[in-house]
Amino acid sequence: MTSSELPVEPEPVEPDPVDRVADAVVRVPGVTGLHAGSYGEVATYLPGRRVAGVRQRDGITEVHVTVAMGTAILEAATQVRTAVEAVTGDEVHVVVEDVSPA
């Protein structure tokens, strides 16, 4: 096998900042997922896909979430805000769109 025939390892791909935001949000206790809004209008569009529940513009990150029933909503929203601020450094707006069964 010559050096030109060796398999090429793909370069590691840095996750998009929006993916990092989404990952941070769903790790917050009590958050069951991201929510795209009543009409699916809350999303960030990336090449070939969209990330529902996260919208970024002009230094503001808006996050829409669903929380589990019994979750302290204000506490969960505060934890989401803190988690997203740590990732983006942006001002963060959190909207709790829905409550799901625990």
mmCIF file with all atom_site columns, C-alpha atoms in Angstrom:
data_model
loop_
_atom_site.group_PDB
_atom_site.id
_atom_site.type_symbol
_atom_site.label_atom_id
_atom_site.label_alt_id
_atom_site.label_comp_id
_atom_site.label_asym_id
_atom_site.label_entity_id
_atom_site.label_seq_id
_atom_site.pdbx_PDB_ins_code
_atom_site.Cartn_x
_atom_site.Cartn_y
_atom_site.Cartn_z
_atom_site.occupancy
_atom_site.B_iso_or_equiv
_atom_site.pdbx_formal_charge
_atom_site.auth_seq_id
_atom_site.auth_comp_id
_atom_site.auth_asym_id
_atom_site.auth_atom_id
_atom_site.pdbx_PDB_model_num
ATOM 1   C CA . MET A 1 1   ? 0.000   0.000  0.000  1.00 0.00 ? 1   MET A CA 1
ATOM 2   C CA . THR A 1 2   ? 1.460   3.350  -0.988 1.00 0.00 ? 2   THR A CA 1
ATOM 3   C CA . SER A 1 3   ? 1.031   6.525  0.963  1.00 0.00 ? 3   SER A CA 1
ATOM 4   C CA . SER A 1 4   ? -1.534  7.718  -1.575 1.00 0.00 ? 4   SER A CA 1
ATOM 5   C CA . GLU A 1 5   ? -3.659  4.636  -0.812 1.00 0.00 ? 5   GLU A CA 1
ATOM 6   C CA . LEU A 1 6   ? -3.693  5.089  2.959  1.00 0.00 ? 6   LEU A CA 1
ATOM 7   C CA . PRO A 1 7   ? -7.121  5.873  4.336  1.00 0.00 ? 7   PRO A CA 1
ATOM 8   C CA . VAL A 1 8   ? -7.550  9.517  5.141  1.00 0.00 ? 8   VAL A CA 1
ATOM 9   C CA . GLU A 1 9   ? -8.891  10.338 8.574  1.00 0.00 ? 9   GLU A CA 1
ATOM 10  C CA . PRO A 1 10  ? -11.496 13.080 8.389  1.00 0.00 ? 10  PRO A CA 1
ATOM 11  C CA . GLU A 1 11  ? -10.585 16.191 10.295 1.00 0.00 ? 11  GLU A CA 1
ATOM 12  C CA . PRO A 1 12  ? -12.593 16.587 13.491 1.00 0.00 ? 12  PRO A CA 1
ATOM 13  C CA . VAL A 1 13  ? -15.522 18.888 12.915 1.00 0.00 ? 13  VAL A CA 1
ATOM 14  C CA . GLU A 1 14  ? -16.121 21.567 15.520 1.00 0.00 ? 14  GLU A CA 1
ATOM 15  C CA . PRO A 1 15  ? -19.810 21.495 16.489 1.00 0.00 ? 15  PRO A CA 1
ATOM 16  C CA . ASP A 1 16  ? -21.819 24.505 15.388 1.00 0.00 ? 16  ASP A CA 1
ATOM 17  C CA . PRO A 1 17  ? -22.400 26.950 18.263 1.00 0.00 ? 17  PRO A CA 1
ATOM 18  C CA . VAL A 1 18  ? -26.153 26.369 17.917 1.00 0.00 ? 18  VAL A CA 1
ATOM 19  C CA . ASP A 1 19  ? -25.619 22.643 18.500 1.00 0.00 ? 19  ASP A CA 1
ATOM 20  C CA . ARG A 1 20  ? -23.621 23.486 21.616 1.00 0.00 ? 20  ARG A CA 1
ATOM 21  C CA . VAL A 1 21  ? -26.504 25.658 22.838 1.00 0.00 ? 21  VAL A CA 1
ATOM 22  C CA . ALA A 1 22  ? -29.036 22.888 22.188 1.00 0.00 ? 22  ALA A CA 1
ATOM 23  C CA . ASP A 1 23  ? -26.856 20.352 23.994 1.00 0.00 ? 23  ASP A CA 1
ATOM 24  C CA . ALA A 1 24  ? -26.441 22.647 27.018 1.00 0.00 ? 24  ALA A CA 1
ATOM 25  C CA . VAL A 1 25  ? -30.198 23.250 27.205 1.00 0.00 ? 25  VAL A CA 1
ATOM 26  C CA . VAL A 1 26  ? -31.284 19.607 27.168 1.00 0.00 ? 26  VAL A CA 1
ATOM 27  C CA . ARG A 1 27  ? -28.778 18.804 29.918 1.00 0.00 ? 27  ARG A CA 1
ATOM 28  C CA . VAL A 1 28  ? -30.614 21.080 32.365 1.00 0.00 ? 28  VAL A CA 1
ATOM 29  C CA . PRO A 1 29  ? -32.592 18.991 34.891 1.00 0.00 ? 29  PRO A CA 1
ATOM 30  C CA . GLY A 1 30  ? -36.313 19.175 34.197 1.00 0.00 ? 30  GLY A CA 1
ATOM 31  C CA . VAL A 1 31  ? -35.946 20.246 30.563 1.00 0.00 ? 31  VAL A CA 1
ATOM 32  C CA . THR A 1 32  ? -37.411 17.543 28.332 1.00 0.00 ? 32  THR A CA 1
ATOM 33  C CA . GLY A 1 33  ? -36.577 19.175 25.027 1.00 0.00 ? 33  GLY A CA 1
ATOM 34  C CA . LEU A 1 34  ? -36.432 22.176 22.779 1.00 0.00 ? 34  LEU A CA 1
ATOM 35  C CA . HIS A 1 35  ? -39.695 23.539 21.359 1.00 0.00 ? 35  HIS A CA 1
ATOM 36  C CA . ALA A 1 36  ? -40.099 25.085 17.910 1.00 0.00 ? 36  ALA A CA 1
ATOM 37  C CA . GLY A 1 37  ? -43.017 27.317 18.906 1.00 0.00 ? 37  GLY A CA 1
ATOM 38  C CA . SER A 1 38  ? -46.688 27.024 17.994 1.00 0.00 ? 38  SER A CA 1
ATOM 39  C CA . TYR A 1 39  ? -46.039 27.187 14.251 1.00 0.00 ? 39  TYR A CA 1
ATOM 40  C CA . GLY A 1 40  ? -42.458 25.914 14.113 1.00 0.00 ? 40  GLY A CA 1
ATOM 41  C CA . GLU A 1 41  ? -41.171 29.456 13.782 1.00 0.00 ? 41  GLU A CA 1
ATOM 42  C CA . VAL A 1 42  ? -38.415 29.212 16.402 1.00 0.00 ? 42  VAL A CA 1
ATOM 43  C CA . ALA A 1 43  ? -35.381 27.638 14.769 1.00 0.00 ? 43  ALA A CA 1
ATOM 44  C CA . THR A 1 44  ? -31.910 28.249 13.452 1.00 0.00 ? 44  THR A CA 1
ATOM 45  C CA . TYR A 1 45  ? -31.317 27.166 9.881  1.00 0.00 ? 45  TYR A CA 1
ATOM 46  C CA . LEU A 1 46  ? -27.997 25.528 9.106  1.00 0.00 ? 46  LEU A CA 1
ATOM 47  C CA . PRO A 1 47  ? -26.836 23.986 5.830  1.00 0.00 ? 47  PRO A CA 1
ATOM 48  C CA . GLY A 1 48  ? -29.135 21.020 5.201  1.00 0.00 ? 48  GLY A CA 1
ATOM 49  C CA . ARG A 1 49  ? -30.920 21.117 8.554  1.00 0.00 ? 49  ARG A CA 1
ATOM 50  C CA . ARG A 1 50  ? -32.564 23.222 11.219 1.00 0.00 ? 50  ARG A CA 1
ATOM 51  C CA . VAL A 1 51  ? -32.198 23.311 14.988 1.00 0.00 ? 51  VAL A CA 1
ATOM 52  C CA . ALA A 1 52  ? -35.656 23.779 16.483 1.00 0.00 ? 52  ALA A CA 1
ATOM 53  C CA . GLY A 1 53  ? -36.075 25.858 19.617 1.00 0.00 ? 53  GLY A CA 1
ATOM 54  C CA . VAL A 1 54  ? -32.970 28.037 19.249 1.00 0.00 ? 54  VAL A CA 1
ATOM 55  C CA . ARG A 1 55  ? -32.875 31.410 17.513 1.00 0.00 ? 55  ARG A CA 1
ATOM 56  C CA . GLN A 1 56  ? -29.827 33.693 17.496 1.00 0.00 ? 56  GLN A CA 1
ATOM 57  C CA . ARG A 1 57  ? -29.620 37.277 16.275 1.00 0.00 ? 57  ARG A CA 1
ATOM 58  C CA . ASP A 1 58  ? -27.858 40.508 17.170 1.00 0.00 ? 58  ASP A CA 1
ATOM 59  C CA . GLY A 1 59  ? -26.157 39.168 20.311 1.00 0.00 ? 59  GLY A CA 1
ATOM 60  C CA . ILE A 1 60  ? -29.331 37.590 21.680 1.00 0.00 ? 60  ILE A CA 1
ATOM 61  C CA . THR A 1 61  ? -29.953 33.867 21.950 1.00 0.00 ? 61  THR A CA 1
ATOM 62  C CA . GLU A 1 62  ? -33.591 32.896 22.314 1.00 0.00 ? 62  GLU A CA 1
ATOM 63  C CA . VAL A 1 63  ? -34.328 29.406 23.616 1.00 0.00 ? 63  VAL A CA 1
ATOM 64  C CA . HIS A 1 64  ? -37.782 27.789 23.732 1.00 0.00 ? 64  HIS A CA 1
ATOM 65  C CA . VAL A 1 65  ? -38.123 24.693 25.910 1.00 0.00 ? 65  VAL A CA 1
ATOM 66  C CA . THR A 1 66  ? -40.507 22.077 27.232 1.00 0.00 ? 66  THR A CA 1
ATOM 67  C CA . VAL A 1 67  ? -40.162 21.134 30.897 1.00 0.00 ? 67  VAL A CA 1
ATOM 68  C CA . ALA A 1 68  ? -41.362 18.108 32.851 1.00 0.00 ? 68  ALA A CA 1
ATOM 69  C CA . MET A 1 69  ? -44.457 18.423 34.991 1.00 0.00 ? 69  MET A CA 1
ATOM 70  C CA . GLY A 1 70  ? -43.472 19.211 38.563 1.00 0.00 ? 70  GLY A CA 1
ATOM 71  C CA . THR A 1 71  ? -40.384 21.154 37.525 1.00 0.00 ? 71  THR A CA 1
ATOM 72  C CA . ALA A 1 72  ? -39.934 24.547 39.152 1.00 0.00 ? 72  ALA A CA 1
ATOM 73  C CA . ILE A 1 73  ? -40.282 26.628 35.990 1.00 0.00 ? 73  ILE A CA 1
ATOM 74  C CA . LEU A 1 74  ? -38.427 29.724 37.184 1.00 0.00 ? 74  LEU A CA 1
ATOM 75  C CA . GLU A 1 75  ? -35.538 27.617 38.474 1.00 0.00 ? 75  GLU A CA 1
ATOM 76  C CA . ALA A 1 76  ? -35.325 25.637 35.217 1.00 0.00 ? 76  ALA A CA 1
ATOM 77  C CA . ALA A 1 77  ? -35.422 28.843 33.148 1.00 0.00 ? 77  ALA A CA 1
ATOM 78  C CA . THR A 1 78  ? -32.652 30.347 35.269 1.00 0.00 ? 78  THR A CA 1
ATOM 79  C CA . GLN A 1 79  ? -30.514 27.223 34.824 1.00 0.00 ? 79  GLN A CA 1
ATOM 80  C CA . VAL A 1 80  ? -31.139 27.261 31.056 1.00 0.00 ? 80  VAL A CA 1
ATOM 81  C CA . ARG A 1 81  ? -30.148 30.937 30.895 1.00 0.00 ? 81  ARG A CA 1
ATOM 82  C CA . THR A 1 82  ? -26.947 30.271 32.860 1.00 0.00 ? 82  THR A CA 1
ATOM 83  C CA . ALA A 1 83  ? -26.035 27.261 30.694 1.00 0.00 ? 83  ALA A CA 1
ATOM 84  C CA . VAL A 1 84  ? -26.580 29.139 27.434 1.00 0.00 ? 84  VAL A CA 1
ATOM 85  C CA . GLU A 1 85  ? -24.726 32.249 28.632 1.00 0.00 ? 85  GLU A CA 1
ATOM 86  C CA . ALA A 1 86  ? -21.729 30.019 29.428 1.00 0.00 ? 86  ALA A CA 1
ATOM 87  C CA . VAL A 1 87  ? -21.740 28.727 25.840 1.00 0.00 ? 87  VAL A CA 1
ATOM 88  C CA . THR A 1 88  ? -22.487 31.941 23.942 1.00 0.00 ? 88  THR A CA 1
ATOM 89  C CA . GLY A 1 89  ? -21.755 34.939 26.122 1.00 0.00 ? 89  GLY A CA 1
ATOM 90  C CA . ASP A 1 90  ? -24.961 36.407 24.638 1.00 0.00 ? 90  ASP A CA 1
ATOM 91  C CA . GLU A 1 91  ? -27.971 37.881 26.340 1.00 0.00 ? 91  GLU A CA 1
ATOM 92  C CA . VAL A 1 92  ? -30.369 34.935 26.709 1.00 0.00 ? 92  VAL A CA 1
ATOM 93  C CA . HIS A 1 93  ? -34.153 34.907 26.527 1.00 0.00 ? 93  HIS A CA 1
ATOM 94  C CA . VAL A 1 94  ? -35.838 31.721 27.755 1.00 0.00 ? 94  VAL A CA 1
ATOM 95  C CA . VAL A 1 95  ? -39.426 30.823 26.890 1.00 0.00 ? 95  VAL A CA 1
ATOM 96  C CA . VAL A 1 96  ? -41.092 27.824 28.513 1.00 0.00 ? 96  VAL A CA 1
ATOM 97  C CA . GLU A 1 97  ? -43.495 26.752 25.762 1.00 0.00 ? 97  GLU A CA 1
ATOM 98  C CA . ASP A 1 98  ? -44.976 23.600 27.237 1.00 0.00 ? 98  ASP A CA 1
ATOM 99  C CA . VAL A 1 99  ? -45.066 21.174 30.140 1.00 0.00 ? 99  VAL A CA 1
ATOM 100 C CA . SER A 1 100 ? -44.790 17.451 29.458 1.00 0.00 ? 100 SER A CA 1
ATOM 101 C CA . PRO A 1 101 ? -45.797 14.515 31.661 1.00 0.00 ? 101 PRO A CA 1
ATOM 102 C CA . ALA A 1 102 ? -43.001 13.546 34.034 1.00 0.00 ? 102 ALA A CA 1
#
